[in-house]
mmCIF file of C-alpha atoms in Angstrom:
data_model
loop_
_atom_site.group_PDB
_atom_site.id
_atom_site.type_symbol
_atom_site.label_atom_id
_atom_site.label_comp_id
_atom_site.label_asym_id
_atom_site.label_seq_id
_atom_site.Cartn_x
_atom_site.Cartn_y
_atom_site.Cartn_z
ATOM 1 C CA MET A 1 15.272 279.061 154.414
ATOM 2 C CA PRO A 2 13.156 281.245 156.747
ATOM 3 C CA THR A 3 11.795 284.480 155.323
ATOM 4 C CA PHE A 4 10.932 287.615 157.293
ATOM 5 C CA GLU A 5 8.217 289.627 155.521
ATOM 6 C CA GLY A 6 8.126 293.336 156.319
ATOM 7 C CA PRO A 7 10.901 293.029 158.926
ATOM 8 C CA VAL A 8 11.366 295.520 161.741
ATOM 9 C CA MET A 9 14.696 296.557 163.238
ATOM 10 C CA ALA A 10 14.657 293.706 165.768
ATOM 11 C CA ASP A 11 14.368 291.128 162.970
ATOM 12 C CA TRP A 12 17.839 291.749 161.539
ATOM 13 C CA PRO A 13 19.813 288.493 162.035
ATOM 14 C CA MET A 14 23.142 288.918 163.806
ATOM 15 C CA PRO A 15 26.195 287.009 162.510
ATOM 16 C CA ALA A 16 26.651 283.760 164.408
ATOM 17 C CA GLY A 17 29.358 284.035 167.056
ATOM 18 C CA SER A 18 29.844 287.754 166.462
ATOM 19 C CA SER A 19 28.103 289.159 169.546
ATOM 20 C CA PRO A 20 27.915 292.039 170.319
ATOM 21 C CA GLU A 21 28.309 292.807 166.586
ATOM 22 C CA LYS A 22 25.009 293.434 164.838
ATOM 23 C CA TYR A 23 26.071 294.485 161.345
ATOM 24 C CA GLY A 24 28.888 293.752 158.938
ATOM 25 C CA GLN A 25 27.365 290.930 156.871
ATOM 26 C CA PHE A 26 28.001 290.491 153.173
ATOM 27 C CA VAL A 27 24.607 289.987 151.569
ATOM 28 C CA ILE A 28 22.769 289.786 148.268
ATOM 29 C CA ALA A 29 20.305 292.647 147.801
ATOM 30 C CA ALA A 30 17.653 292.833 145.081
ATOM 31 C CA PHE A 31 16.070 296.188 144.275
ATOM 32 C CA ASP A 32 12.363 295.861 145.159
ATOM 33 C CA ALA A 33 10.609 298.538 143.124
ATOM 34 C CA VAL A 34 7.181 296.934 143.565
ATOM 35 C CA GLY A 35 7.567 297.042 147.335
ATOM 36 C CA ALA A 36 8.719 300.653 147.123
ATOM 37 C CA VAL A 37 5.525 301.851 145.406
ATOM 38 C CA ALA A 38 3.106 299.667 147.373
ATOM 39 C CA CYS A 39 2.337 302.696 149.562
ATOM 40 C CA LEU A 40 0.808 304.446 146.533
ATOM 41 C CA ASP A 41 -1.856 301.729 146.167
ATOM 42 C CA ASP A 42 -1.906 302.424 142.430
ATOM 43 C CA ASP A 43 -2.079 299.785 139.680
ATOM 44 C CA ILE A 44 -0.280 301.919 137.093
ATOM 45 C CA ALA A 45 2.632 302.590 139.440
ATOM 46 C CA SER A 46 2.799 298.914 140.429
ATOM 47 C CA ARG A 47 2.924 297.783 136.797
ATOM 48 C CA ALA A 48 5.638 300.318 135.980
ATOM 49 C CA ALA A 49 7.660 299.194 138.998
ATOM 50 C CA GLY A 50 7.207 295.547 138.038
ATOM 51 C CA ALA A 51 8.660 296.292 134.610
ATOM 52 C CA LEU A 52 11.966 297.530 136.055
ATOM 53 C CA PRO A 53 14.956 295.151 136.002
ATOM 54 C CA GLN A 54 15.005 292.691 138.900
ATOM 55 C CA SER A 55 18.674 293.429 139.537
ATOM 56 C CA LYS A 56 20.625 291.776 142.337
ATOM 57 C CA PHE A 57 23.646 293.390 143.960
ATOM 58 C CA LEU A 58 26.389 292.225 146.275
ATOM 59 C CA GLY A 59 26.903 294.461 149.283
ATOM 60 C CA VAL A 60 28.132 294.779 152.841
ATOM 61 C CA VAL A 61 25.814 296.035 155.578
ATOM 62 C CA VAL A 62 27.716 298.687 157.530
ATOM 63 C CA GLY A 63 24.935 299.769 159.857
ATOM 64 C CA ALA A 64 21.331 300.817 160.373
ATOM 65 C CA GLY A 65 19.871 302.884 157.559
ATOM 66 C CA ARG A 66 18.152 305.573 159.647
ATOM 67 C CA VAL A 67 15.188 305.720 157.248
ATOM 68 C CA PRO A 68 12.185 306.518 159.471
ATOM 69 C CA MET A 69 9.125 304.475 158.551
ATOM 70 C CA LEU A 70 6.680 302.721 160.845
ATOM 71 C CA ASN A 71 4.769 299.536 160.102
ATOM 72 C CA PRO A 72 1.016 299.251 160.879
ATOM 73 C CA ASP A 73 1.896 298.197 164.442
ATOM 74 C CA GLY A 74 3.891 301.373 165.019
ATOM 75 C CA ARG A 75 7.285 299.626 164.948
ATOM 76 C CA HIS A 76 10.227 300.917 162.936
ATOM 77 C CA ARG A 77 10.665 299.154 159.607
ATOM 78 C CA LEU A 78 14.099 297.639 159.093
ATOM 79 C CA SER A 79 16.427 299.956 157.203
ATOM 80 C CA LEU A 80 20.091 299.370 156.410
ATOM 81 C CA GLU A 81 23.090 301.247 155.092
ATOM 82 C CA ILE A 82 24.615 299.109 152.355
ATOM 83 C CA TYR A 83 27.910 299.620 150.536
ATOM 84 C CA LEU A 84 27.674 297.977 147.132
ATOM 85 C CA ILE A 85 30.392 295.695 145.810
ATOM 86 C CA GLY A 86 31.279 295.157 142.170
ATOM 87 C CA GLN A 87 33.326 292.654 140.240
ATOM 88 C CA GLY A 88 36.515 294.465 139.354
ATOM 89 C CA LEU A 89 37.522 298.063 139.956
ATOM 90 C CA PRO A 90 35.005 300.817 139.105
ATOM 91 C CA LEU A 91 35.493 301.973 135.528
ATOM 92 C CA ASP A 92 33.109 304.943 135.402
ATOM 93 C CA LYS A 93 35.125 306.822 138.068
ATOM 94 C CA ASP A 94 38.678 306.764 139.382
ATOM 95 C CA PRO A 95 39.440 303.045 139.950
ATOM 96 C CA ALA A 96 41.124 304.037 143.212
ATOM 97 C CA PHE A 97 37.683 304.953 144.590
ATOM 98 C CA SER A 98 37.285 301.419 145.889
ATOM 99 C CA VAL A 99 38.233 298.996 148.652
ATOM 100 C CA PRO A 100 39.418 295.438 147.862
ATOM 101 C CA ILE A 101 37.564 292.590 149.531
ATOM 102 C CA ALA A 102 39.471 289.355 150.170
ATOM 103 C CA PRO A 103 40.507 287.347 148.310
ATOM 104 C CA ALA A 104 41.053 290.432 146.085
ATOM 105 C CA ASN A 105 44.393 291.989 147.035
ATOM 106 C CA GLU A 106 45.298 294.488 144.295
ATOM 107 C CA HIS A 107 44.469 298.191 144.397
ATOM 108 C CA PRO A 108 45.759 301.320 142.583
ATOM 109 C CA SER A 109 46.552 302.976 145.940
ATOM 110 C CA ASN A 110 47.733 299.759 147.605
ATOM 111 C CA ARG A 111 44.765 299.592 149.928
ATOM 112 C CA THR A 112 44.388 296.272 151.667
ATOM 113 C CA SER A 113 41.279 294.229 152.241
ATOM 114 C CA PRO A 114 39.586 294.440 155.632
ATOM 115 C CA ILE A 115 39.821 291.279 157.699
ATOM 116 C CA LEU A 116 36.787 289.092 157.056
ATOM 117 C CA SER A 117 35.436 286.244 159.146
ATOM 118 C CA SER A 118 35.972 284.209 155.959
ATOM 119 C CA PRO A 119 36.881 285.298 152.403
ATOM 120 C CA LEU A 120 34.212 285.853 149.794
ATOM 121 C CA PRO A 121 33.590 282.755 147.659
ATOM 122 C CA TRP A 122 34.587 284.773 144.570
ATOM 123 C CA THR A 123 37.660 286.721 143.499
ATOM 124 C CA ASN A 124 38.162 290.250 142.181
ATOM 125 C CA PHE A 125 35.433 292.054 144.148
ATOM 126 C CA TYR A 126 35.696 295.626 145.422
ATOM 127 C CA VAL A 127 33.548 298.028 147.417
ATOM 128 C CA HIS A 128 32.720 300.856 145.003
ATOM 129 C CA SER A 129 33.139 303.922 147.203
ATOM 130 C CA LEU A 130 30.584 306.122 145.446
ATOM 131 C CA CYS A 131 27.810 303.519 145.632
ATOM 132 C CA ASN A 132 26.410 303.383 149.149
ATOM 133 C CA PHE A 133 22.704 303.642 149.874
ATOM 134 C CA LEU A 134 20.178 303.784 152.704
ATOM 135 C CA CYS A 135 17.435 301.238 152.042
ATOM 136 C CA LEU A 136 14.315 299.879 153.655
ATOM 137 C CA VAL A 137 14.044 296.091 153.655
ATOM 138 C CA SER A 138 10.914 294.424 152.292
ATOM 139 C CA ARG A 139 11.951 290.879 153.249
ATOM 140 C CA ILE A 140 14.935 288.833 154.437
ATOM 141 C CA HIS A 141 15.809 285.284 153.391
ATOM 142 C CA TYR A 142 17.942 284.013 156.255
ATOM 143 C CA ASP A 143 19.691 280.654 156.497
ATOM 144 C CA THR A 144 19.859 279.839 160.204
ATOM 145 C CA MET A 145 22.474 277.147 159.544
ATOM 146 C CA ARG A 146 24.959 279.356 157.709
ATOM 147 C CA SER A 147 26.544 282.657 158.636
ATOM 148 C CA PRO A 148 27.629 284.962 155.797
ATOM 149 C CA PRO A 149 31.144 286.425 155.776
ATOM 150 C CA PHE A 150 31.257 289.563 157.884
ATOM 151 C CA VAL A 151 33.586 292.297 159.099
ATOM 152 C CA VAL A 152 33.732 293.543 162.677
ATOM 153 C CA LYS A 153 33.021 297.133 163.653
ATOM 154 C CA LYS A 154 36.645 298.319 163.619
ATOM 155 C CA GLN A 155 37.110 297.031 160.074
ATOM 156 C CA ARG A 156 33.797 298.541 158.966
ATOM 157 C CA HIS A 157 34.969 301.853 160.373
ATOM 158 C CA GLU A 158 38.075 301.665 158.176
ATOM 159 C CA ILE A 159 35.926 300.986 155.100
ATOM 160 C CA MET A 160 33.687 303.929 155.970
ATOM 161 C CA LEU A 161 36.663 306.280 156.412
ATOM 162 C CA GLN A 162 38.194 305.206 153.104
ATOM 163 C CA THR A 163 34.970 305.549 151.145
ATOM 164 C CA MET A 164 34.210 308.893 152.794
ATOM 165 C CA ALA A 165 37.620 310.177 151.714
ATOM 166 C CA ASP A 166 36.906 308.969 148.174
ATOM 167 C CA ARG A 167 33.529 310.713 148.071
ATOM 168 C CA ASN A 168 35.051 313.961 149.331
ATOM 169 C CA GLU A 169 37.788 313.745 146.720
ATOM 170 C CA ASN A 170 35.212 313.090 144.014
ATOM 171 C CA VAL A 171 33.276 316.212 145.063
ATOM 172 C CA ARG A 172 36.480 318.261 145.074
ATOM 173 C CA ARG A 173 37.358 317.129 141.561
ATOM 174 C CA ASN A 174 33.869 317.865 140.295
ATOM 175 C CA LEU A 175 33.995 321.378 141.731
ATOM 176 C CA LEU A 176 37.370 322.012 140.135
ATOM 177 C CA ARG A 177 36.080 320.714 136.826
ATOM 178 C CA ASP A 178 33.104 323.058 137.047
ATOM 179 C CA ASN A 179 35.255 326.027 138.125
ATOM 180 C CA GLY A 180 33.877 325.941 141.634
ATOM 181 C CA HIS A 181 30.238 326.061 140.582
ATOM 182 C CA ILE A 182 27.629 323.343 140.634
ATOM 183 C CA LEU A 183 26.240 323.522 137.112
ATOM 184 C CA ASN A 184 23.317 321.185 137.606
ATOM 185 C CA PRO A 185 21.393 322.069 140.786
ATOM 186 C CA PRO A 186 18.643 319.684 141.930
ATOM 187 C CA THR A 187 15.563 319.969 139.762
ATOM 188 C CA GLU A 188 12.133 320.793 141.074
ATOM 189 C CA GLY A 189 10.625 317.821 142.856
ATOM 190 C CA ALA A 190 13.902 315.898 143.009
ATOM 191 C CA ASP A 191 13.878 315.541 146.793
ATOM 192 C CA ALA A 192 11.242 312.987 147.746
ATOM 193 C CA ASP A 193 11.583 313.889 151.434
ATOM 194 C CA VAL A 194 10.427 317.494 150.943
ATOM 195 C CA SER A 195 6.773 318.405 150.989
ATOM 196 C CA TYR A 196 6.064 321.021 148.334
ATOM 197 C CA TYR A 197 2.546 321.724 149.506
ATOM 198 C CA THR A 198 1.779 324.764 151.626
ATOM 199 C CA ASP A 199 -1.723 325.410 152.871
ATOM 200 C CA GLU A 200 -2.890 328.913 151.914
ATOM 201 C CA SER A 201 -3.977 329.432 155.510
ATOM 202 C CA GLU A 202 -0.799 328.061 157.080
ATOM 203 C CA GLY A 203 -0.371 329.569 160.502
ATOM 204 C CA SER A 204 -4.081 330.357 160.836
ATOM 205 C CA GLU A 205 -6.733 328.465 162.739
ATOM 206 C CA ASP A 206 -8.854 327.758 159.651
ATOM 207 C CA SER A 207 -9.547 324.098 158.994
ATOM 208 C CA PRO A 208 -8.265 322.712 155.682
ATOM 209 C CA ASN A 209 -10.933 322.184 153.044
ATOM 210 C CA GLU A 210 -11.467 318.986 151.070
ATOM 211 C CA VAL A 211 -9.077 319.964 148.282
ATOM 212 C CA ASP A 212 -6.367 320.762 150.826
ATOM 213 C CA LEU A 213 -6.751 317.295 152.282
ATOM 214 C CA GLN A 214 -6.688 315.605 148.870
ATOM 215 C CA VAL A 215 -3.492 317.395 147.859
ATOM 216 C CA ALA A 216 -1.878 316.691 151.223
ATOM 217 C CA ALA A 217 -2.793 313.001 150.877
ATOM 218 C CA VAL A 218 -1.019 312.790 147.509
ATOM 219 C CA TYR A 219 2.195 314.219 148.929
ATOM 220 C CA ALA A 220 1.926 312.090 152.055
ATOM 221 C CA LYS A 221 1.910 309.002 149.833
ATOM 222 C CA THR A 222 4.760 310.045 147.543
ATOM 223 C CA ALA A 223 6.877 310.946 150.575
ATOM 224 C CA LYS A 224 6.750 307.265 151.566
ATOM 225 C CA VAL A 225 8.270 306.067 148.291
ATOM 226 C CA LYS A 226 11.777 304.982 149.308
ATOM 227 C CA ALA A 227 14.309 302.495 147.979
ATOM 228 C CA PHE A 228 13.409 298.985 149.153
ATOM 229 C CA VAL A 229 15.569 295.883 148.878
ATOM 230 C CA GLU A 230 15.042 292.172 149.352
ATOM 231 C CA ILE A 231 17.933 290.526 151.217
ATOM 232 C CA TRP A 232 19.542 287.073 151.051
ATOM 233 C CA THR A 233 22.154 286.309 153.712
ATOM 234 C CA ASN A 234 23.276 283.035 152.101
ATOM 235 C CA LEU A 235 25.734 283.964 149.338
ATOM 236 C CA SER A 236 25.607 280.423 147.937
ATOM 237 C CA THR A 237 22.175 281.227 146.509
ATOM 238 C CA CYS A 238 24.113 282.958 143.711
ATOM 239 C CA ASP A 239 25.419 280.383 141.220
ATOM 240 C CA ASP A 240 27.277 282.870 139.024
ATOM 241 C CA PRO A 241 28.791 286.085 140.444
ATOM 242 C CA ALA A 242 28.787 287.560 136.936
ATOM 243 C CA THR A 243 25.019 287.961 137.342
ATOM 244 C CA PHE A 244 25.467 290.630 140.012
ATOM 245 C CA ALA A 245 24.558 294.066 138.696
ATOM 246 C CA ASN A 246 27.166 296.801 138.537
ATOM 247 C CA PRO A 247 26.828 299.004 141.653
ATOM 248 C CA ARG A 248 26.246 302.120 139.531
ATOM 249 C CA GLU A 249 23.000 300.556 138.228
ATOM 250 C CA PHE A 250 21.409 300.977 141.659
ATOM 251 C CA LEU A 251 21.252 304.756 141.269
ATOM 252 C CA ALA A 252 19.642 304.345 137.844
ATOM 253 C CA LEU A 253 16.913 302.228 139.454
ATOM 254 C CA VAL A 254 16.385 304.845 142.167
ATOM 255 C CA ARG A 255 15.923 307.498 139.476
ATOM 256 C CA GLN A 256 13.405 305.343 137.628
ATOM 257 C CA LEU A 257 11.561 304.821 140.902
ATOM 258 C CA ASP A 258 11.466 308.593 141.383
ATOM 259 C CA ALA A 259 10.027 308.968 137.869
ATOM 260 C CA ILE A 260 7.229 306.513 138.724
ATOM 261 C CA SER A 261 6.454 308.488 141.875
ATOM 262 C CA ARG A 262 6.364 311.787 139.972
ATOM 263 C CA ASP A 263 4.086 310.267 137.334
ATOM 264 C CA TYR A 264 1.684 309.170 140.072
ATOM 265 C CA GLU A 265 1.814 312.663 141.559
ATOM 266 C CA ALA A 266 1.052 314.217 138.169
ATOM 267 C CA ARG A 267 -1.923 311.940 137.546
ATOM 268 C CA MET A 268 -3.408 312.507 140.991
ATOM 269 C CA MET A 269 -2.992 316.290 140.790
ATOM 270 C CA SER A 270 -4.619 316.322 137.361
ATOM 271 C CA GLN A 271 -7.590 314.433 138.755
ATOM 272 C CA ILE A 272 -7.934 316.837 141.673
ATOM 273 C CA LEU A 273 -7.654 319.962 139.518
ATOM 274 C CA SER A 274 -10.133 318.622 136.972
ATOM 275 C CA LYS A 275 -12.970 318.561 139.516
ATOM 276 C CA PRO A 276 -15.468 321.456 139.259
ATOM 277 C CA ASP A 277 -15.284 322.280 142.973
ATOM 278 C CA THR A 278 -11.567 323.111 142.844
ATOM 279 C CA GLY A 279 -12.080 326.469 141.123
ATOM 280 C CA SER A 280 -12.159 328.562 144.296
ATOM 281 C CA TRP A 281 -9.195 326.672 145.728
ATOM 282 C CA VAL A 282 -7.146 327.313 142.562
ATOM 283 C CA ALA A 283 -8.012 331.006 142.645
ATOM 284 C CA ALA A 284 -7.018 331.248 146.311
ATOM 285 C CA MET A 285 -3.662 329.598 145.634
ATOM 286 C CA VAL A 286 -2.907 332.006 142.777
ATOM 287 C CA VAL A 287 -3.833 335.005 144.942
ATOM 288 C CA THR A 288 -1.625 333.638 147.715
ATOM 289 C CA GLU A 289 1.330 333.424 145.338
ATOM 290 C CA VAL A 290 0.873 337.020 144.198
ATOM 291 C CA GLU A 291 -0.095 338.808 147.405
ATOM 292 C CA GLU A 292 1.585 336.920 150.239
ATOM 293 C CA ASP A 293 5.182 336.269 151.170
ATOM 294 C CA VAL A 294 5.056 332.502 150.709
ATOM 295 C CA ASP A 295 7.802 329.899 150.644
ATOM 296 C CA ARG A 296 7.875 329.476 146.868
ATOM 297 C CA SER A 297 10.185 326.475 146.932
ATOM 298 C CA ARG A 298 7.614 324.504 148.908
ATOM 299 C CA CYS A 299 4.490 325.378 146.928
ATOM 300 C CA SER A 300 6.066 325.568 143.460
ATOM 301 C CA THR A 301 4.962 322.087 142.483
ATOM 302 C CA VAL A 302 1.317 322.718 143.355
ATOM 303 C CA LEU A 303 1.365 326.073 141.574
ATOM 304 C CA SER A 304 2.824 324.500 138.446
ATOM 305 C CA TRP A 305 -0.131 322.141 138.335
ATOM 306 C CA ILE A 306 -2.523 325.043 138.889
ATOM 307 C CA ARG A 307 -1.043 326.880 135.914
ATOM 308 C CA ARG A 308 -1.397 323.799 133.737
ATOM 309 C CA GLY A 309 -5.002 323.458 134.810
ATOM 310 C CA LEU A 310 -5.724 327.115 134.052
ATOM 311 C CA THR A 311 -4.024 326.872 130.665
ATOM 312 C CA SER A 312 -6.013 323.837 129.623
ATOM 313 C CA ALA A 313 -9.300 325.196 130.958
#
């Protein structure tokens, strides 16, 4: 079975006989935590990632993932939007927040299965509406002699509309439960796509000093930590469908990946702040916080590390 390592967008195999369809395949996806932290080039992070469960999920690829990341040749890494599929109806949320996949044909709201090129080889599987993710792909195992079951674009559109309605309804119910207020806002550092570092001389023509560059390099690395998956297009590589992880476990793995990234960030910032030549930089950052109108949400993480450094000094 051919394997594409570090695939780019052009490497995604199209279902045989489905032209001009490009997506819609049912695939096996394994969470690749080690691949996700490879950008950190850090042994501790790699060991922590390697200790995470090597969970495999069943999913349907509904389209490109729109996760911007270039490979060393300047080409866009392959990213996919995957809707995860579980055995049986979801039990942690409203069971109706799902879409049956043939040969499954029962649903609390009488939804019907989309038309597949061929039924799944297993029964009682459902798209779990609240479990869809954008992922980068570390490698693809592709059987050129076998095409996985797939759904055409019109059917994928129906799945997307149904799951979108379920997600909106879930949000509405949560807001009603919380009396219209979100009780648990995102915590500091929760968004890996946001840079929390602000240069004290932002907007000026001064060149960044060495500490500026070191801090910026840390955040540049952690910003590249994204969910990666390894893909198998041949469903027969799974001997027992009971071994597929529950779709809700994917989010737990993403959160553990985020914890590994934040631990790396903490260790690197501690190393930077422990150097003798960072004293003037720390003082300048504190003065900036007090005297200037800065974007506190962006520099709060750096300032928290400064305070820790000053406290322990």
